[in-house]
Coordinates of C-alpha atoms in Angstrom, one line a residue:
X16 CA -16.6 5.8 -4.0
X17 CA -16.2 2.2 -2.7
X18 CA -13.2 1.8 -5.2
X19 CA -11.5 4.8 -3.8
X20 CA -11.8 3.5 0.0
X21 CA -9.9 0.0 -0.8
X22 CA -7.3 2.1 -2.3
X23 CA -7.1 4.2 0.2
X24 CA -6.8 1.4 2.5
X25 CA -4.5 -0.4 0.2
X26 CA -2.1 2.6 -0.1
X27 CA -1.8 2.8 4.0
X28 CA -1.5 -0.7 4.0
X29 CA 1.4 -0.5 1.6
X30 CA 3.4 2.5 2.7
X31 CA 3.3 0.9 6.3
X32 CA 4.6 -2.6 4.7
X33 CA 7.8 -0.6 3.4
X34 CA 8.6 1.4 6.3
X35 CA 8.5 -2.1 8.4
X36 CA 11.1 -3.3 5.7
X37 CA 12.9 -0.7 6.6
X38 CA 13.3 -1.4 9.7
X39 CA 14.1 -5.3 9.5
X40 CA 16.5 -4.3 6.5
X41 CA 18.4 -1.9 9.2
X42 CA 17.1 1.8 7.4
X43 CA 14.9 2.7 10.1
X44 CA 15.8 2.9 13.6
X45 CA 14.1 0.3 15.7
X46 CA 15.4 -2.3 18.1
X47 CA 15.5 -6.2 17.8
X48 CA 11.6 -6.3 19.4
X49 CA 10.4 -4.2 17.0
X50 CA 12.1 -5.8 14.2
X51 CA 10.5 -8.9 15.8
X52 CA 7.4 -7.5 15.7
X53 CA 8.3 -6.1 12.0
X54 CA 8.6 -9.4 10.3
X55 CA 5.7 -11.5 12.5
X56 CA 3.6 -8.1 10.6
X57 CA 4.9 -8.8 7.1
X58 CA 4.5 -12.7 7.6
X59 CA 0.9 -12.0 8.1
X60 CA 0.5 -9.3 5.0
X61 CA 2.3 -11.9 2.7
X62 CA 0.0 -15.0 3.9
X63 CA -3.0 -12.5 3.4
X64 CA -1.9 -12.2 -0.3
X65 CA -2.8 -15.5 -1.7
X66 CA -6.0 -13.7 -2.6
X67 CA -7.0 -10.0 -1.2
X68 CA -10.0 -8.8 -0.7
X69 CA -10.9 -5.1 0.7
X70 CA -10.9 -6.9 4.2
X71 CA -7.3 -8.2 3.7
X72 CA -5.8 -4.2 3.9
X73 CA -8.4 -3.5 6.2
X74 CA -7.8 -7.0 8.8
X75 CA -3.7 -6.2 8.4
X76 CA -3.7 -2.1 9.2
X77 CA -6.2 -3.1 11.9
X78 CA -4.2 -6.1 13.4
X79 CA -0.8 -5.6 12.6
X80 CA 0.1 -1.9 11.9
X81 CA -2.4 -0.3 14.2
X82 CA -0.1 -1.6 17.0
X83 CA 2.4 -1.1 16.4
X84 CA 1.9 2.6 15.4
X85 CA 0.4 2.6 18.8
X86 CA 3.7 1.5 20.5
X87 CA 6.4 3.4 17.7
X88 CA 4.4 6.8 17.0
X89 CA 7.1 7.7 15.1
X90 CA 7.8 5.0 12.8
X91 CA 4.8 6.6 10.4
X92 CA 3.9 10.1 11.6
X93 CA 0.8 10.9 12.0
X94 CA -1.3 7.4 11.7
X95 CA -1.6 6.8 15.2
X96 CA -3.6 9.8 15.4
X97 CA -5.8 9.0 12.4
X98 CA -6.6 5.6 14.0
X99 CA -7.9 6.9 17.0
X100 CA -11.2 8.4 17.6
X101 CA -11.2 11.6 18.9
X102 CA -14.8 11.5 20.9
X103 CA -16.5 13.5 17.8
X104 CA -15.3 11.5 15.1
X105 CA -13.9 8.2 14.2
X106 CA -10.6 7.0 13.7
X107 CA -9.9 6.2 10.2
X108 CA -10.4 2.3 10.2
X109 CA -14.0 2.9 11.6
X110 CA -14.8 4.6 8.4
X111 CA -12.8 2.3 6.5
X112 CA -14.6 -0.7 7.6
X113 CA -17.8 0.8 7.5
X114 CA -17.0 1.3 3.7
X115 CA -15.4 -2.1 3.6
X116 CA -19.5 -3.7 5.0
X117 CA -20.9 -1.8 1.6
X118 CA -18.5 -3.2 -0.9
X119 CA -19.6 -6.3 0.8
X120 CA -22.8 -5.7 0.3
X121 CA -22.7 -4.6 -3.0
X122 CA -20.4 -7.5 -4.0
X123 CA -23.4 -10.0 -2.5
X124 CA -26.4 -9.6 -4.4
X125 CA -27.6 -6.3 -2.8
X126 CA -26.3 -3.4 -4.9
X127 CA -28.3 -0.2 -5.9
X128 CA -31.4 -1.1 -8.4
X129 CA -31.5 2.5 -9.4
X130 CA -30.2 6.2 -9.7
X131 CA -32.3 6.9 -6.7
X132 CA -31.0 4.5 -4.4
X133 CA -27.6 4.8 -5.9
X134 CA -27.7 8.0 -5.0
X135 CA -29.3 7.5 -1.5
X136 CA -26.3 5.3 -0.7
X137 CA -23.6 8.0 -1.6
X138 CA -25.3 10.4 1.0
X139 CA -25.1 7.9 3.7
X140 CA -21.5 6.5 2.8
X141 CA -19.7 9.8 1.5
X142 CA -19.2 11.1 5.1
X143 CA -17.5 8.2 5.9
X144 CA -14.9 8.5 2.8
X145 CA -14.6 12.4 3.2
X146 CA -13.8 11.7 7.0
X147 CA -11.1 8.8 6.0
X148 CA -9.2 11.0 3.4
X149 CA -8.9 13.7 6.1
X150 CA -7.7 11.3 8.5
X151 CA -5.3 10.3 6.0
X152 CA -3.4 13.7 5.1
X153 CA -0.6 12.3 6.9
X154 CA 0.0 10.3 3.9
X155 CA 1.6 14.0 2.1
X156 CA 4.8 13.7 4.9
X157 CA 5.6 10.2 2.8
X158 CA 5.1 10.3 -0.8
X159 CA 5.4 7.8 -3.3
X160 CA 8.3 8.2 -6.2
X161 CA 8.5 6.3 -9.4
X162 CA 12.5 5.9 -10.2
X163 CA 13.6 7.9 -13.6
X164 CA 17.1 7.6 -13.7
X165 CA 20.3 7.1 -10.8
X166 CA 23.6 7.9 -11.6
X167 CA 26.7 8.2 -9.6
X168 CA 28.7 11.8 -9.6
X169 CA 31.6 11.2 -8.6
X170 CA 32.9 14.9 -7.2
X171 CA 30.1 14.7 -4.5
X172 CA 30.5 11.2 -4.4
X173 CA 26.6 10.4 -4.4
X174 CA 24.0 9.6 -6.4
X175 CA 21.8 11.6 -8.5
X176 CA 18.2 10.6 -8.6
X177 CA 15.3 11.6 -11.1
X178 CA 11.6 10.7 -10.0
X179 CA 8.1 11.1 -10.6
X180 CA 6.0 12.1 -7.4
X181 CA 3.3 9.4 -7.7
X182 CA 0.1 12.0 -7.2
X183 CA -2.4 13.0 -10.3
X184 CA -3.0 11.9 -12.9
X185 CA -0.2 9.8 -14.7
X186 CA 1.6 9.5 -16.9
X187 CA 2.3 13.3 -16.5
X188 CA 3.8 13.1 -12.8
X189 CA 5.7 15.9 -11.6
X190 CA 9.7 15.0 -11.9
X191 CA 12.0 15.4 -8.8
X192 CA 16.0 15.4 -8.3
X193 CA 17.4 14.2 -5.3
X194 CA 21.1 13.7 -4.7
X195 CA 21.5 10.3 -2.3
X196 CA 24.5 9.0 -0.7
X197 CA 23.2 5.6 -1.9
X198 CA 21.8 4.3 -5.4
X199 CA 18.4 4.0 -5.9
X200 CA 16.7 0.8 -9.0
X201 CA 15.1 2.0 -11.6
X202 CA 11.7 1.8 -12.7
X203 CA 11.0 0.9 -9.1
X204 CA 8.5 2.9 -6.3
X205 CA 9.6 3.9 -3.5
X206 CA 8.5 5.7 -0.6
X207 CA 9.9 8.7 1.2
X208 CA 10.6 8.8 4.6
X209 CA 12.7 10.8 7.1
X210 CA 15.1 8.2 7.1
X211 CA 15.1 8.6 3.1
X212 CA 13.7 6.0 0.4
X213 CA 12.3 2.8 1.5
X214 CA 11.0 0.7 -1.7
X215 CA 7.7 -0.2 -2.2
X216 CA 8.7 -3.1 -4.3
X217 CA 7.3 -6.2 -4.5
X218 CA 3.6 -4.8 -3.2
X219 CA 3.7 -2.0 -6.2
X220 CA 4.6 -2.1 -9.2
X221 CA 4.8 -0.5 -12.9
X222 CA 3.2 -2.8 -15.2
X223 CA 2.2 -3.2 -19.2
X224 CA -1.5 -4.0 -19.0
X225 CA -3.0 -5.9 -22.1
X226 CA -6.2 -4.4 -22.0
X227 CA -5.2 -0.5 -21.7
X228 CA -1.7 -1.2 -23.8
X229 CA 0.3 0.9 -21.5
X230 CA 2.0 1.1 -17.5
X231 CA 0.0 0.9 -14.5
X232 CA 0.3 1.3 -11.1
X233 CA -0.1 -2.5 -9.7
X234 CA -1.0 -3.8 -6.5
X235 CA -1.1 -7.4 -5.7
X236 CA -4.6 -9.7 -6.3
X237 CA -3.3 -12.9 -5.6
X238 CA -0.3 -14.7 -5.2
X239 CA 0.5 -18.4 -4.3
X240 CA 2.3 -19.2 -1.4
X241 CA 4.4 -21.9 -3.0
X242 CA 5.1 -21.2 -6.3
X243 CA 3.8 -19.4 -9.4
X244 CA 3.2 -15.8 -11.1
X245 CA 1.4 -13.1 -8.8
X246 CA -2.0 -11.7 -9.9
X247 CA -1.9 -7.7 -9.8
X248 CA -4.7 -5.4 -10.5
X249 CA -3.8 -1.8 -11.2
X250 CA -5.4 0.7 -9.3
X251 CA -6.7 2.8 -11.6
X252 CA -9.0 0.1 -13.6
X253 CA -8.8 -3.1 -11.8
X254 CA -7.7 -4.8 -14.8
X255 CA -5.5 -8.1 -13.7
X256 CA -1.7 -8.7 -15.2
X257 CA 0.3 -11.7 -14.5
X258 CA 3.8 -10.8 -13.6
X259 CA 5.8 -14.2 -13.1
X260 CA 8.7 -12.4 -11.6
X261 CA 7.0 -11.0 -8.9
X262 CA 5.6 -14.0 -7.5
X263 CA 8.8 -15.3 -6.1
X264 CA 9.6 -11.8 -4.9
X265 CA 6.5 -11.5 -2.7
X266 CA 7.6 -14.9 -1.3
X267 CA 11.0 -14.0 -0.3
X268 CA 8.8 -11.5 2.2
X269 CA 9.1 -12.9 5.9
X270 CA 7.1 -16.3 6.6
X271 CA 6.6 -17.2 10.0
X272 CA 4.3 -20.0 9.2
X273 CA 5.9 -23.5 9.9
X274 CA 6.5 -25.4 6.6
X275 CA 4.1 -28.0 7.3
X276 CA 2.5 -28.9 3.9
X277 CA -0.2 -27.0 4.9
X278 CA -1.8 -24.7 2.0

């Protein structure tokens, strides 16, 4: 239960991360304040990524993206609603950190001792989780997409996409064709938004894990901000995998923090 709140905070987190690259990259519509306010957000998600915790999703959607889904409602449909409460139930980070104090708890010495207090601890918690993934339903109006295939046609003069819609369980995703006036990479995730596919890369990616000897769905676990391989952990097992490669492309995220020496 625990496990399925950080990912559900991780996956807002993320989503929101691409759609404010879109907007500093010039795909989504937004003026040069909010692509101020765009970057100074990433700067802070890619300094919170030397090592993340379930705090570092929740600290960044609570800090960062919550305002500025507050001032640009329709940069991500539907979350400024979720964050707010509503005068009979919370908004969504409420629950979130609520569920964010147990894994704390848990993590420090105070976990359940048996089935019975396990069990007592689902009854008090799952509310807040059941209340969360409702307040996330927005999440359907921008789904994620795992690249097949992009080639260029050239009678309509676009591009035609295969992808997996990133929902279930995988490897079995549903396939999708899309025809784009612009090419898409492969093997990458992307999200889609009304203002078409923003990519998800570097913050999630496909990955051979070691220990389960196939792809996973990866999210970053640590990354240096210097130099170095990122850390991911795949969401479906937590198991680490080094990816060299996508350290440096996590740094080339915005960094508004002075180049002081400082670690």
């Amino acid at each position: 239960m625990l496990e399925a709140a950080e990912i559900l905070a991780i996956t807002l987190t993320v989503t929101g991360a691409a759609l404010l690259q879109g907007q500093i990259d010039g795909r989504v519509t937004g003026d040069s304040d909010q692509r101020d306010r765009a970057r100074r957000g990433l700067a802070a998600l890619r300094n919170g990524l030397q090592r993340t915790t379930f705090g570092t999703w929740t600290n960044w959607l609570d800090q960062h993206l919550g305002p500025i889904a507050h001032t640009q409602p329709d940069l991500i449909p539907g979350l400024r609603n979720a964050l707010q409460d509503d005068g009979e139930t919370p908004g969504i980070l409420t629950d979130l950190r609520a569920l964010q104090n147990e894994r704390n708890r848990t993590s420090h010495g105070d976990k359940p001792r048996s089935p019975q207090e396990s069990a007592l601890r689902v009854v008090e918690f799952r509310p807040q989780l059941e209340r969360a993934l409702v307040k996330a339903e927005f999440l359907s109006g921008a789904p994620w997409l795992l690249t097949l295939s992009c080639s260029y046609r050239p009678r309509p003069r676009a591009f035609e996409v295969v992808m997996q819609r990133v929902t279930g369980d995988h490897p079995d995703f549903e396939c999708q064709s899309f025809t784009w006036a612009e090419p898409v990479a492969n093997d990458t995730f992307y999200v889609l938004s009304s203002e078409g596919p923003l990519a998800l890369a570097p913050l999630v990616a496909s990955l051979l894990c070691d220990q389960c000897e196939q792809m996973e769905i990866c999210y970053p676990s640590s990354v240096d901000r210097r130099t170095g391989p990122a850390v991911f952990k795949s969401f479906a097992r937590g198991h680490e995998v080094y990816a060299p490669e996508l350290g440096d492309e996590i740094r080339t995220l915005p960094d508004c923090r002075p180049d002081d020496g400082s670690p």
